[in-house]
mmCIF file of C-alpha atoms and ligand atoms in Angstrom:
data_model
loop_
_atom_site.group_PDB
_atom_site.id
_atom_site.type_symbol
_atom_site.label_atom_id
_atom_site.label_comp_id
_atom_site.label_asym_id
_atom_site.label_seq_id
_atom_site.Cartn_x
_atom_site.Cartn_y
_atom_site.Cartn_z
ATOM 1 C CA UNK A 8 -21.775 -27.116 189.350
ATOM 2 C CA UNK A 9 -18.972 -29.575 188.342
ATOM 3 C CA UNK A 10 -15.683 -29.989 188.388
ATOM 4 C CA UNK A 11 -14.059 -31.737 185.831
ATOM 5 C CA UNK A 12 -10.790 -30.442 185.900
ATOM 6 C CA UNK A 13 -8.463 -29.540 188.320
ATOM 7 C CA UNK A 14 -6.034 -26.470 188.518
ATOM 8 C CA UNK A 15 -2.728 -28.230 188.526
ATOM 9 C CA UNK A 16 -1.458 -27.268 192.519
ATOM 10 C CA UNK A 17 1.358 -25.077 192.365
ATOM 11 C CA UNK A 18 0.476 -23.483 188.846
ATOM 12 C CA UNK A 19 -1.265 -19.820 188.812
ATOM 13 C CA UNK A 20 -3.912 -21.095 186.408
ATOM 14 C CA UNK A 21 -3.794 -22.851 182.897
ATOM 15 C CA UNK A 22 -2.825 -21.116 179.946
ATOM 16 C CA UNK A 23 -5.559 -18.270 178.568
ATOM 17 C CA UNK A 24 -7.002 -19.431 174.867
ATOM 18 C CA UNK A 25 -8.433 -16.435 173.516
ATOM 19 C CA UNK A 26 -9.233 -12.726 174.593
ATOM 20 C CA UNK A 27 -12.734 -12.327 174.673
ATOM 21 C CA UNK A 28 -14.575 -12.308 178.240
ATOM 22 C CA UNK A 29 -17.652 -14.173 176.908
ATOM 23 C CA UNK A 30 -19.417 -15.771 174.070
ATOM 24 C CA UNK A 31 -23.095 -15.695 173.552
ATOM 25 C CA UNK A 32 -24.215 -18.239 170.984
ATOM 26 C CA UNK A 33 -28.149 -18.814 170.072
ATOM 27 C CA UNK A 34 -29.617 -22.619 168.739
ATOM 28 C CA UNK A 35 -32.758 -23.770 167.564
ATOM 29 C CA UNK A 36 -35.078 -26.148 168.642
ATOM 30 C CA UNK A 37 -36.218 -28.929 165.893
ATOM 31 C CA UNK A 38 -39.293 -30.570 164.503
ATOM 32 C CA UNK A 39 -39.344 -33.978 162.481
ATOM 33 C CA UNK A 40 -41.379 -33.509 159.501
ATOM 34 C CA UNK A 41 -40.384 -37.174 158.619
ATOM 35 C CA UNK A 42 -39.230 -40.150 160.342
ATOM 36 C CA UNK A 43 -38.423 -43.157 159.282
ATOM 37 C CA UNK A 44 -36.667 -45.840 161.431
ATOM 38 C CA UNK A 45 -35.176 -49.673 160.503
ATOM 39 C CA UNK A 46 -33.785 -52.020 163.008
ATOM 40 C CA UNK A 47 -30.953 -51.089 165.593
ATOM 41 C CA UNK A 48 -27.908 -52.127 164.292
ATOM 42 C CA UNK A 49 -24.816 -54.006 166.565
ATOM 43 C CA UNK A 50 -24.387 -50.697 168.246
ATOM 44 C CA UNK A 51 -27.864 -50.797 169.549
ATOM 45 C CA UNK A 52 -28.999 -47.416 167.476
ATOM 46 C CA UNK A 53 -31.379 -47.225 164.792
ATOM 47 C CA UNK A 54 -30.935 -46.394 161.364
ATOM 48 C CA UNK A 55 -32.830 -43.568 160.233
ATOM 49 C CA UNK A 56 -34.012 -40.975 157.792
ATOM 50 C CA UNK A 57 -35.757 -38.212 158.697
ATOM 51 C CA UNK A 58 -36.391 -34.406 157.870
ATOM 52 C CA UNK A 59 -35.429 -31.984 160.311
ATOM 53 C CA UNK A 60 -36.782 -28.575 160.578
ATOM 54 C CA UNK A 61 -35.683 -26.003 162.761
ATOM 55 C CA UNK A 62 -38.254 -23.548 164.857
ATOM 56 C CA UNK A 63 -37.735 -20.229 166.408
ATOM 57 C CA UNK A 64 -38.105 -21.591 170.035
ATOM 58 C CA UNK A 65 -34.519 -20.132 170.846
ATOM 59 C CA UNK A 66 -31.732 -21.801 173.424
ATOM 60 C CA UNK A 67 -29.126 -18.976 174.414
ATOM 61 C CA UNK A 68 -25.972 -20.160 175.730
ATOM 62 C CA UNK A 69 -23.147 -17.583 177.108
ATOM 63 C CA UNK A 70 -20.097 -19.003 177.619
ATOM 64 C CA UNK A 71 -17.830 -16.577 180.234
ATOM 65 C CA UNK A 72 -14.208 -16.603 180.987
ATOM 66 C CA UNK A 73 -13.120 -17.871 184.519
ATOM 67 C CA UNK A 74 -10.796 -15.964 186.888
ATOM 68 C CA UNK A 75 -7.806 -16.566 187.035
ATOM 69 C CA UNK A 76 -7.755 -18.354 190.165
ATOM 70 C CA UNK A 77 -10.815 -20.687 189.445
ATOM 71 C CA UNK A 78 -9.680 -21.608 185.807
ATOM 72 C CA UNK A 79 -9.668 -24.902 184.929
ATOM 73 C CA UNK A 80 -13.013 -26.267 185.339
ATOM 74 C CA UNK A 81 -16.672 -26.513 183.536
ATOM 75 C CA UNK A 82 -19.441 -25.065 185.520
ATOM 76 C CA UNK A 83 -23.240 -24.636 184.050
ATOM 77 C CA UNK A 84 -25.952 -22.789 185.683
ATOM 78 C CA UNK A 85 -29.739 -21.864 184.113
ATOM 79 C CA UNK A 86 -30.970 -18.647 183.623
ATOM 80 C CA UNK A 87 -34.436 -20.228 185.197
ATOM 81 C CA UNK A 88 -33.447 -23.438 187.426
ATOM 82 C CA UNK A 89 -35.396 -26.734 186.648
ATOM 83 C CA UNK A 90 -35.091 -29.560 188.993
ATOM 84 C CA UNK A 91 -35.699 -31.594 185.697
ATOM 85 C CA UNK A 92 -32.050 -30.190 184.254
ATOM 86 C CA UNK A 93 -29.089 -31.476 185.533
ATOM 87 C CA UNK A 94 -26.239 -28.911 186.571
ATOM 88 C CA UNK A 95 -23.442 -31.037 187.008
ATOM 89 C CA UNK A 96 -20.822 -32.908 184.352
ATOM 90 C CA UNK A 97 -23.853 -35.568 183.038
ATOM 91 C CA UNK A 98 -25.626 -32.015 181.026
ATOM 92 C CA UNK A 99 -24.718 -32.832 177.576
ATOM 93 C CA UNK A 100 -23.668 -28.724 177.363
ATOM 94 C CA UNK A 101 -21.201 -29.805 179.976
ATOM 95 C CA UNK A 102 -20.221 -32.371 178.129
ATOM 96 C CA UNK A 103 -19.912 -30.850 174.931
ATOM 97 C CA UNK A 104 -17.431 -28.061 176.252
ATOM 98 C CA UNK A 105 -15.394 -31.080 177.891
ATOM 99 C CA UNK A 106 -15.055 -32.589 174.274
ATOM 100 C CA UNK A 107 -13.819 -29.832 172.572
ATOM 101 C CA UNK A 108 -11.489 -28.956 175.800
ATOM 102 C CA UNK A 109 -9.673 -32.311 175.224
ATOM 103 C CA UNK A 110 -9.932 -32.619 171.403
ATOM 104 C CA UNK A 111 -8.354 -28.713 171.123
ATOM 105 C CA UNK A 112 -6.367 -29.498 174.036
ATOM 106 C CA UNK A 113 -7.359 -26.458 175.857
ATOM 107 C CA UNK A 114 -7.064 -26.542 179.920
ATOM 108 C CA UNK A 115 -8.888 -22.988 181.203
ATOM 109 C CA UNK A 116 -12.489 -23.973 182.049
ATOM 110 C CA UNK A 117 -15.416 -22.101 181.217
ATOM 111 C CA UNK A 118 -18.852 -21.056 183.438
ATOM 112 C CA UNK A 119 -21.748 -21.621 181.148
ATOM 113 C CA UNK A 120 -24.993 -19.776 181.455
ATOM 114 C CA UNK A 121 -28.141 -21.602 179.509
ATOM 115 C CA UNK A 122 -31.398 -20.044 178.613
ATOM 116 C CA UNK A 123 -33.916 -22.741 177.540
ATOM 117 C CA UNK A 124 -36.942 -21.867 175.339
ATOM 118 C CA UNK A 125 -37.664 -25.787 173.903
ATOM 119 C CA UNK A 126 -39.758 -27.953 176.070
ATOM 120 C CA UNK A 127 -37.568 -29.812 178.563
ATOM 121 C CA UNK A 128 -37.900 -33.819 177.110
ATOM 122 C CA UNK A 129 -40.223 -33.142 174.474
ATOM 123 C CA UNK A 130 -38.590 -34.586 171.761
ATOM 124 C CA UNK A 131 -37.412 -31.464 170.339
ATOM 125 C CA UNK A 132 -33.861 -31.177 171.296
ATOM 126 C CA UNK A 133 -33.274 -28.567 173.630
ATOM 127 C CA UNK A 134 -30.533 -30.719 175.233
ATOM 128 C CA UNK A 135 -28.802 -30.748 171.845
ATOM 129 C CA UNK A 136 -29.639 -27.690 171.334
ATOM 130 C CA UNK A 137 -27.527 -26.624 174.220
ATOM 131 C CA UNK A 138 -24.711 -28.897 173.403
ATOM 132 C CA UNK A 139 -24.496 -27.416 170.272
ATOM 133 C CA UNK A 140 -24.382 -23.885 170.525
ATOM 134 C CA UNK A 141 -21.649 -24.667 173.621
ATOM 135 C CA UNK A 142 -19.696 -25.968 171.213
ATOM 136 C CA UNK A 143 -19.803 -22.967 168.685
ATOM 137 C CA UNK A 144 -19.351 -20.502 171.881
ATOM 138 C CA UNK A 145 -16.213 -22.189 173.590
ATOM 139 C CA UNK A 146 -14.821 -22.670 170.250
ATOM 140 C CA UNK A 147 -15.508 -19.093 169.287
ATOM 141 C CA UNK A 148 -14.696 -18.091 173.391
ATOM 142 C CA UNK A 149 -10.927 -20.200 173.034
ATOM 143 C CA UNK A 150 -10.536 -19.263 169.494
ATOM 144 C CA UNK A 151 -9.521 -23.165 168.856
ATOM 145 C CA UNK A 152 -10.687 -22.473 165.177
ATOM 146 C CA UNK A 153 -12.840 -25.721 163.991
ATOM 147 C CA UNK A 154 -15.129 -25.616 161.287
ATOM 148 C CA UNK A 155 -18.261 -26.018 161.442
ATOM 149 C CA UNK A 156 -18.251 -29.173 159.663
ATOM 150 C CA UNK A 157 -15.636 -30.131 162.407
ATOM 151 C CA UNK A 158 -18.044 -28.985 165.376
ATOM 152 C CA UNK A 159 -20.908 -31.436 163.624
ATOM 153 C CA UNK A 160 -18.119 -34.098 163.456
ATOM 154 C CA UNK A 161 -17.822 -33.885 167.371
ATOM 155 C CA UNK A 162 -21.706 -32.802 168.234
ATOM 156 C CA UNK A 163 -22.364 -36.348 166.599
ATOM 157 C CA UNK A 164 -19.925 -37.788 169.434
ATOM 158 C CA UNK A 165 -22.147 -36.624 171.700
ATOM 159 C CA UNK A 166 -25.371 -37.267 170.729
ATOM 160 C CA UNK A 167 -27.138 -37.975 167.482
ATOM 161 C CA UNK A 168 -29.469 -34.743 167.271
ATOM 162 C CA UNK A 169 -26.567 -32.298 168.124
ATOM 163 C CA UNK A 170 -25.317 -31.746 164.396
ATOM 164 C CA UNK A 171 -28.984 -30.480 163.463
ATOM 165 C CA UNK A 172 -28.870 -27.210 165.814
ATOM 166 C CA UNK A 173 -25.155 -26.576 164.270
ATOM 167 C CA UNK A 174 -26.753 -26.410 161.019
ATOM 168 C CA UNK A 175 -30.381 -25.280 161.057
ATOM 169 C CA UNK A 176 -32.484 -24.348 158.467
ATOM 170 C CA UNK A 177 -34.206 -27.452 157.166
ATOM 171 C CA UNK A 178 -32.425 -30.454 156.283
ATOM 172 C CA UNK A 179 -32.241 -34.523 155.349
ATOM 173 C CA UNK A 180 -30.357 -36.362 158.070
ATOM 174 C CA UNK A 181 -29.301 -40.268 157.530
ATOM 175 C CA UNK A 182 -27.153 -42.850 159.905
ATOM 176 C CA UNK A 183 -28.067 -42.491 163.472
ATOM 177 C CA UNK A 184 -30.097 -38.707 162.364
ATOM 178 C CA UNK A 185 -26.676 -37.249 162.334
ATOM 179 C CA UNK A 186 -25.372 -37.378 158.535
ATOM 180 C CA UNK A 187 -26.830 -34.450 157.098
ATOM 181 C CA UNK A 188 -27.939 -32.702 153.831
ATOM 182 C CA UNK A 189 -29.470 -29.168 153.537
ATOM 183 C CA UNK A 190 -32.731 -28.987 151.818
ATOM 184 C CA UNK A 191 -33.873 -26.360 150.145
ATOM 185 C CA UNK A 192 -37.347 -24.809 151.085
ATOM 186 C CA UNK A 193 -39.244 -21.715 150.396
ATOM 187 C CA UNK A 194 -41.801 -19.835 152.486
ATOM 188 C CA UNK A 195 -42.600 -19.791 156.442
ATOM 189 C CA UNK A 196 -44.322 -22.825 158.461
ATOM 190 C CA UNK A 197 -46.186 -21.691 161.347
ATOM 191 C CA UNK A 198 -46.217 -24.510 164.186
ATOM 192 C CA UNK A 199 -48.528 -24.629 167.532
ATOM 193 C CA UNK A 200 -46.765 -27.235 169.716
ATOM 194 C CA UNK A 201 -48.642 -28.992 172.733
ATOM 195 C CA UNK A 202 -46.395 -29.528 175.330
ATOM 196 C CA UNK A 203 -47.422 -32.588 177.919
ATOM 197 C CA UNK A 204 -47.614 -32.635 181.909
ATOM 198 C CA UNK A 205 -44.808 -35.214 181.578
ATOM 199 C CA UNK A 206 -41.899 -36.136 179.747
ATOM 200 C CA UNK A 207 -40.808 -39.164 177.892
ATOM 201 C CA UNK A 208 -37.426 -41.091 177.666
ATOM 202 C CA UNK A 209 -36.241 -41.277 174.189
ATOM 203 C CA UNK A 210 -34.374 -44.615 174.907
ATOM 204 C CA UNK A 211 -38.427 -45.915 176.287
ATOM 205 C CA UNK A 212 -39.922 -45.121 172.899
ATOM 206 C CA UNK A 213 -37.185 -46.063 170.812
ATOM 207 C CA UNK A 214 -37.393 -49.477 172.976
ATOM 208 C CA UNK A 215 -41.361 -50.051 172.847
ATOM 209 C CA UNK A 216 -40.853 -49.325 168.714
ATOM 210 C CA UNK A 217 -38.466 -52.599 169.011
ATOM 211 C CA UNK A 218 -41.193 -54.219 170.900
ATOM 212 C CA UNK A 219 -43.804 -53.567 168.403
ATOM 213 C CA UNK A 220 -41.752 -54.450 165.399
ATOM 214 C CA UNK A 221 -40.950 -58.122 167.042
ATOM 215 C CA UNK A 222 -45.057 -58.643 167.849
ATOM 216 C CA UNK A 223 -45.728 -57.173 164.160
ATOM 217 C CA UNK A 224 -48.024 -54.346 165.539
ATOM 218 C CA UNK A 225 -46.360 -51.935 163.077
ATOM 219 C CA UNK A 226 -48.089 -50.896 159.906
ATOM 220 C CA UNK A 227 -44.911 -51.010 157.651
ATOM 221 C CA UNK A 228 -41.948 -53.458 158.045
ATOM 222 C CA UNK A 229 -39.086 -51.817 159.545
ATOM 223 C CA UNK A 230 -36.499 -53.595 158.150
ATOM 224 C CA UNK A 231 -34.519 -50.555 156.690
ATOM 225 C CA UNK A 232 -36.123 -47.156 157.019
ATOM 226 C CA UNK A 233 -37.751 -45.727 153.814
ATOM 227 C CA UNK A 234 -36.365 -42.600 152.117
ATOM 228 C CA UNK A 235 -38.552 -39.208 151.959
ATOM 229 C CA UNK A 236 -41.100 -38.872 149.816
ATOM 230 C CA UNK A 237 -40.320 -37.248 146.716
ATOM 231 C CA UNK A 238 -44.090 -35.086 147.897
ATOM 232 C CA UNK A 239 -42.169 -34.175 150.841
ATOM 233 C CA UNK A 240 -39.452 -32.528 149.215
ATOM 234 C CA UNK A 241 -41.861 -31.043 146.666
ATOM 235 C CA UNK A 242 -43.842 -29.407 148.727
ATOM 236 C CA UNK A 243 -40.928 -27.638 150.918
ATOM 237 C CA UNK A 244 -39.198 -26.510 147.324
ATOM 238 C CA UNK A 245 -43.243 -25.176 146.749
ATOM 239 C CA UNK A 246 -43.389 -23.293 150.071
ATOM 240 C CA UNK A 247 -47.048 -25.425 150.351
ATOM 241 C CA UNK A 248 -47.820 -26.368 154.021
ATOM 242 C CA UNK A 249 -51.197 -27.931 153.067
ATOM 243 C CA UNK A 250 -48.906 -30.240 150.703
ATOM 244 C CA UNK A 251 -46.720 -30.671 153.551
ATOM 245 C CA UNK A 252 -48.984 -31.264 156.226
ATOM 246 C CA UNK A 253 -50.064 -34.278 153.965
ATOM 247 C CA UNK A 254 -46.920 -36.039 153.784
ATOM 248 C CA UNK A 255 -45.662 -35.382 157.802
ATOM 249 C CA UNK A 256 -44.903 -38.570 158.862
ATOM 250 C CA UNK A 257 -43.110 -40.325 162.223
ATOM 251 C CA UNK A 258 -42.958 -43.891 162.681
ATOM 252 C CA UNK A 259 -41.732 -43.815 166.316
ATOM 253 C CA UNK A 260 -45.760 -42.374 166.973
ATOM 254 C CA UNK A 261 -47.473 -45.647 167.208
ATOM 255 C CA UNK A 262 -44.733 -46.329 170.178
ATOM 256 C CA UNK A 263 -45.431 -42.803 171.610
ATOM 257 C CA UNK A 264 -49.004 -43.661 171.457
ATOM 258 C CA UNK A 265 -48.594 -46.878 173.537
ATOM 259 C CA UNK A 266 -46.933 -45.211 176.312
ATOM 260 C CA UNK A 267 -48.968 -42.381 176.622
ATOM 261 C CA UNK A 268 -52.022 -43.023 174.512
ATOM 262 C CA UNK A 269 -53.680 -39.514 175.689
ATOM 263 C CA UNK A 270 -51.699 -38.072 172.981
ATOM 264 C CA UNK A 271 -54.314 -39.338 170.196
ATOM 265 C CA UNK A 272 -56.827 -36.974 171.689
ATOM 266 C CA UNK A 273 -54.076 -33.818 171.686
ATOM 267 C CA UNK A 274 -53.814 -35.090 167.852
ATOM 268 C CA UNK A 275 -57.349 -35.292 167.376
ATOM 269 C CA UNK A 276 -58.211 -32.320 168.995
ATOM 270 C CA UNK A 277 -55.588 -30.111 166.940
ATOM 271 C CA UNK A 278 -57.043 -31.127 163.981
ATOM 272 C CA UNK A 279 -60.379 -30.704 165.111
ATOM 273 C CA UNK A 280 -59.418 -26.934 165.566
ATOM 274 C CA UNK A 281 -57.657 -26.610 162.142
ATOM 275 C CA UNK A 282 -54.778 -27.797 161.909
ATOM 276 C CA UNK A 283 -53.563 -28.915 158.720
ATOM 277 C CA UNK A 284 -52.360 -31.884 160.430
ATOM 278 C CA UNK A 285 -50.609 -32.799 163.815
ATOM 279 C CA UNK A 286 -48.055 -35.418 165.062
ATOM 280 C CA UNK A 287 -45.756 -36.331 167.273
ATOM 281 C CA UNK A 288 -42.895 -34.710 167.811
ATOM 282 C CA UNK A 289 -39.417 -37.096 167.143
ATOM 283 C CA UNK A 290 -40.187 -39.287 170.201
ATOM 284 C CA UNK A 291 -42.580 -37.424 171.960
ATOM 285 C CA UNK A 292 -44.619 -36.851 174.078
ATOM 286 C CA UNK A 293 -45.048 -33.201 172.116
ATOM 287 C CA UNK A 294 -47.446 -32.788 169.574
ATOM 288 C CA UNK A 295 -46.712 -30.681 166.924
ATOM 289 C CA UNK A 296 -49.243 -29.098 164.702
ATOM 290 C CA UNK A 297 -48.761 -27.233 161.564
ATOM 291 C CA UNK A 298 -51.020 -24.452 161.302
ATOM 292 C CA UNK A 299 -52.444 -22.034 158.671
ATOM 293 C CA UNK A 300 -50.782 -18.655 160.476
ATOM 294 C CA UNK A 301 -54.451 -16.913 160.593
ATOM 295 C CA UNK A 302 -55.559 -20.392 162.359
ATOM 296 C CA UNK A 303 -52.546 -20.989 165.398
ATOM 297 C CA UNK A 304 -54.356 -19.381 168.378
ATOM 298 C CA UNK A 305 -57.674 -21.139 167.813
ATOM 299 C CA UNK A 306 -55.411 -24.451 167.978
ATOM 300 C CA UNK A 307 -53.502 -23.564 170.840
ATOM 301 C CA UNK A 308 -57.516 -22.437 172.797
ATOM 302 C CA UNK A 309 -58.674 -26.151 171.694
ATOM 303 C CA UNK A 310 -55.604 -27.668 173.344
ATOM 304 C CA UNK A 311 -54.652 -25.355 176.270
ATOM 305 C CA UNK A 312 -58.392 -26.947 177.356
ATOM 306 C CA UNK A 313 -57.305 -30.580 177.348
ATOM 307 C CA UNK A 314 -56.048 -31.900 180.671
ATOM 308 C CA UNK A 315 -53.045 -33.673 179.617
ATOM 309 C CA UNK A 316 -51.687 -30.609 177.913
ATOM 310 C CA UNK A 317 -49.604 -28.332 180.327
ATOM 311 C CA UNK A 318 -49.471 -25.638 177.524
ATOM 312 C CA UNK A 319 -48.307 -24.427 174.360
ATOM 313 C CA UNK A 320 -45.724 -22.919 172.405
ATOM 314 C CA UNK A 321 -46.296 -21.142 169.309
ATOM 315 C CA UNK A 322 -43.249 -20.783 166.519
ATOM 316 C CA UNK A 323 -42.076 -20.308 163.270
ATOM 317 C CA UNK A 324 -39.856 -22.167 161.011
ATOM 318 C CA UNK A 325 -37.456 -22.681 159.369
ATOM 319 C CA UNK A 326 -34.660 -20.784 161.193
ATOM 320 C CA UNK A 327 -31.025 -20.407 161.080
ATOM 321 C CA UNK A 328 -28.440 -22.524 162.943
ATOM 322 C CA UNK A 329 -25.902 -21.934 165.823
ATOM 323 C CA UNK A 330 -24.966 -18.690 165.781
ATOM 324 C CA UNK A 331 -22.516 -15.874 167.934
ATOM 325 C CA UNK A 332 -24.559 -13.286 169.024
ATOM 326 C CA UNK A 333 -22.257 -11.262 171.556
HETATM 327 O O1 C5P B 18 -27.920 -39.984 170.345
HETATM 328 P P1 C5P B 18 -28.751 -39.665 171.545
HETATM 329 O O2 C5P B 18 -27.974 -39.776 172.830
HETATM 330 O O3 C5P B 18 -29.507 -38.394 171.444
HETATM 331 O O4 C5P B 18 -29.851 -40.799 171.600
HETATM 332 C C1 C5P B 18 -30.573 -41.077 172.786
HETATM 333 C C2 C5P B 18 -31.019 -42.522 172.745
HETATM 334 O O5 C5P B 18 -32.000 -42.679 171.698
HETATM 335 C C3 C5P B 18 -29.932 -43.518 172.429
HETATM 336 O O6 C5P B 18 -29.281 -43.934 173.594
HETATM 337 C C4 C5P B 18 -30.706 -44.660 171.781
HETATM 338 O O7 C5P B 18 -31.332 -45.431 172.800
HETATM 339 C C5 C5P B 18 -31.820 -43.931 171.050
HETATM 340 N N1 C5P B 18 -31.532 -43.710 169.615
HETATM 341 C C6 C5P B 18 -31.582 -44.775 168.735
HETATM 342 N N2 C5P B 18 -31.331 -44.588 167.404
HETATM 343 C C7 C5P B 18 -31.040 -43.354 166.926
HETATM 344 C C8 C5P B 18 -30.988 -42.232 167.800
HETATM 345 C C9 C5P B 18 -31.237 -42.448 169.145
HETATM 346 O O8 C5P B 18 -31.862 -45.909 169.161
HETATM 347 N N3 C5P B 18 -30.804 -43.210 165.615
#
């Protein structure tokens, strides 16, 4: 629990924004079908480009009203504790309902309730996930009325994969990941995703990718990061996942790899089973396989066996953004 904001002593409780008891909002974990990173700018970040596709593995985040007395500060609790989730004012859902708090200059605090369905540091954004569909709930919970071109505006504040859950669906993101563009797709992607025993640190793979690029043990230059293939887009207008699967492509694997090169045998393996092709997942360490639908639970068998795999999660895609459900 944290407390980021005291009741002001003497006052019966900060002013009420809103009229609704609580807010469920629902917001999708992501894939990278493409990613393509440069050199970190001055600010330390990396310039990127990179295709972002949303999956049906679901975070569910009710925000609820305070009493009266307690108003005033942000409190988050999980549906199914994890010792490897924080629960205190460092949980970028915390953080996110702090933002909008001081930006809309709202002063009741909110009790947030998270159910988590993306791997925990997997490199599929269940943190941002969280973050973002907090945002769309207190703003929906205090009635403070941004857009949701506004809510992307402060998601990227908080981190650069936060504007993706707001939007969904399946779309082009430039800058830092965060500027994006919606592209337009046809059919259904069916994905088997191998989650491992352990996590890893974005910051660690973004750092060993620096590493590599000084020693030249990359196999492109990454100078500025190279725009999607025009295949890529092709074969999402053409609903064709064997098209796809050829042109899925992240260039922060070879650093996965190095840090945890068992993940060459999850890839291996998945395509040994069928896969139409499998990579890593934004930074890792979870492997993502696109599937033929008739061929996902033979893939998840072959690499449910393998001892570095601690499971896996089967899902569709592409799926909606943020949205209120209660
Ligand atoms: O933006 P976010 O907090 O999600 O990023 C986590 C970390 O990943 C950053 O602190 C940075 O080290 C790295 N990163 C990066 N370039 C990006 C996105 C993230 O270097 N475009």
């Amino acid at each position: 629990m944290s407390h980021l904001r005291a009741v002001p002593s003497g006052s019966s409780g900060p002013e009420r924004r809103g009229s609704a008891a609580s807010v469920r909002v629902e917001a999708p974990g992501k894939v990278n079908l493409y990613l393509s990173c440069g050199v970190p700018g001055a600010d330390g970040y990396h310039p990127l480009v990179t295709v972002f596709q949303a999956v049906r593995l679901i975070e569910r985040v009710t925000a609820r009203r305070q009493s009266q007395e307690r108003a005033g500060r942000i409190t988050i609790s999980l549906e199914e504790p994890d010792a490897r989730i924080p629960v205190d004012g460092s949980n970028l859902a915390v953080r996110a309902a702090a933002l909008l708090a001081e930006r809309a200059g709202v002063a009741e605090g909110v009790d947030l309730l998270v159910r988590k369905r993306v791997p925990v540091a997997g490199g599929m954004a269940g943190g941002s996930a969280d973050a973002a569909a907090t945002l769309l709930a207190c703003n929906t919970l205090w009635e403070t009325g941004l857009d949701s071109e506004e809510l992307m505006v402060l998601g990227a504040e908080l981190g650069a994969d936060v504007p993706f859950p707001l939007a969904g669906f399946t779309a082009l993101g430039h800058g830092r990941g965060d500027s994006l563009s919606p592209l337009m797709t046809r059919g259904r992607y069916t994905w088997v995703f191998a989650l491992a025993k352990w996590g890893l640190s974005t910051p660690h793979v973004f750092k060993r990718f620096d590493e590599m690029a000084a020693a030249g043990k990359l196999p492109t230059d990454p100078a500025v990061p190279v725009p999607a293939p025009e295949a890529l887009t092709a074969a999402l207008r053409a609903g064709d996942a064997r098209r796809l699967a050829d042109c899925l492509h992240n260039d922060l694997q070879p650093a996965a790899l190095s840090l945890r090169p068992e993940l060459e045998c999850v890839i291996e393996a998945a395509q040994g089973a069928g896969a139409l092709r499998a990579i890593v997942s934004g930074s890792g360490p979870t492997v993502a396989a696109l599937v033929p639908e008739s061929g996902a639970a033979t893939v998840a068998r072959a690499l449910e066996a393998l001892p570095g795999v601690a499971g896996t999660v089967r899902a569709d895609a592409p799926v909606a953004g943020a949205r209120v459900v209660r």
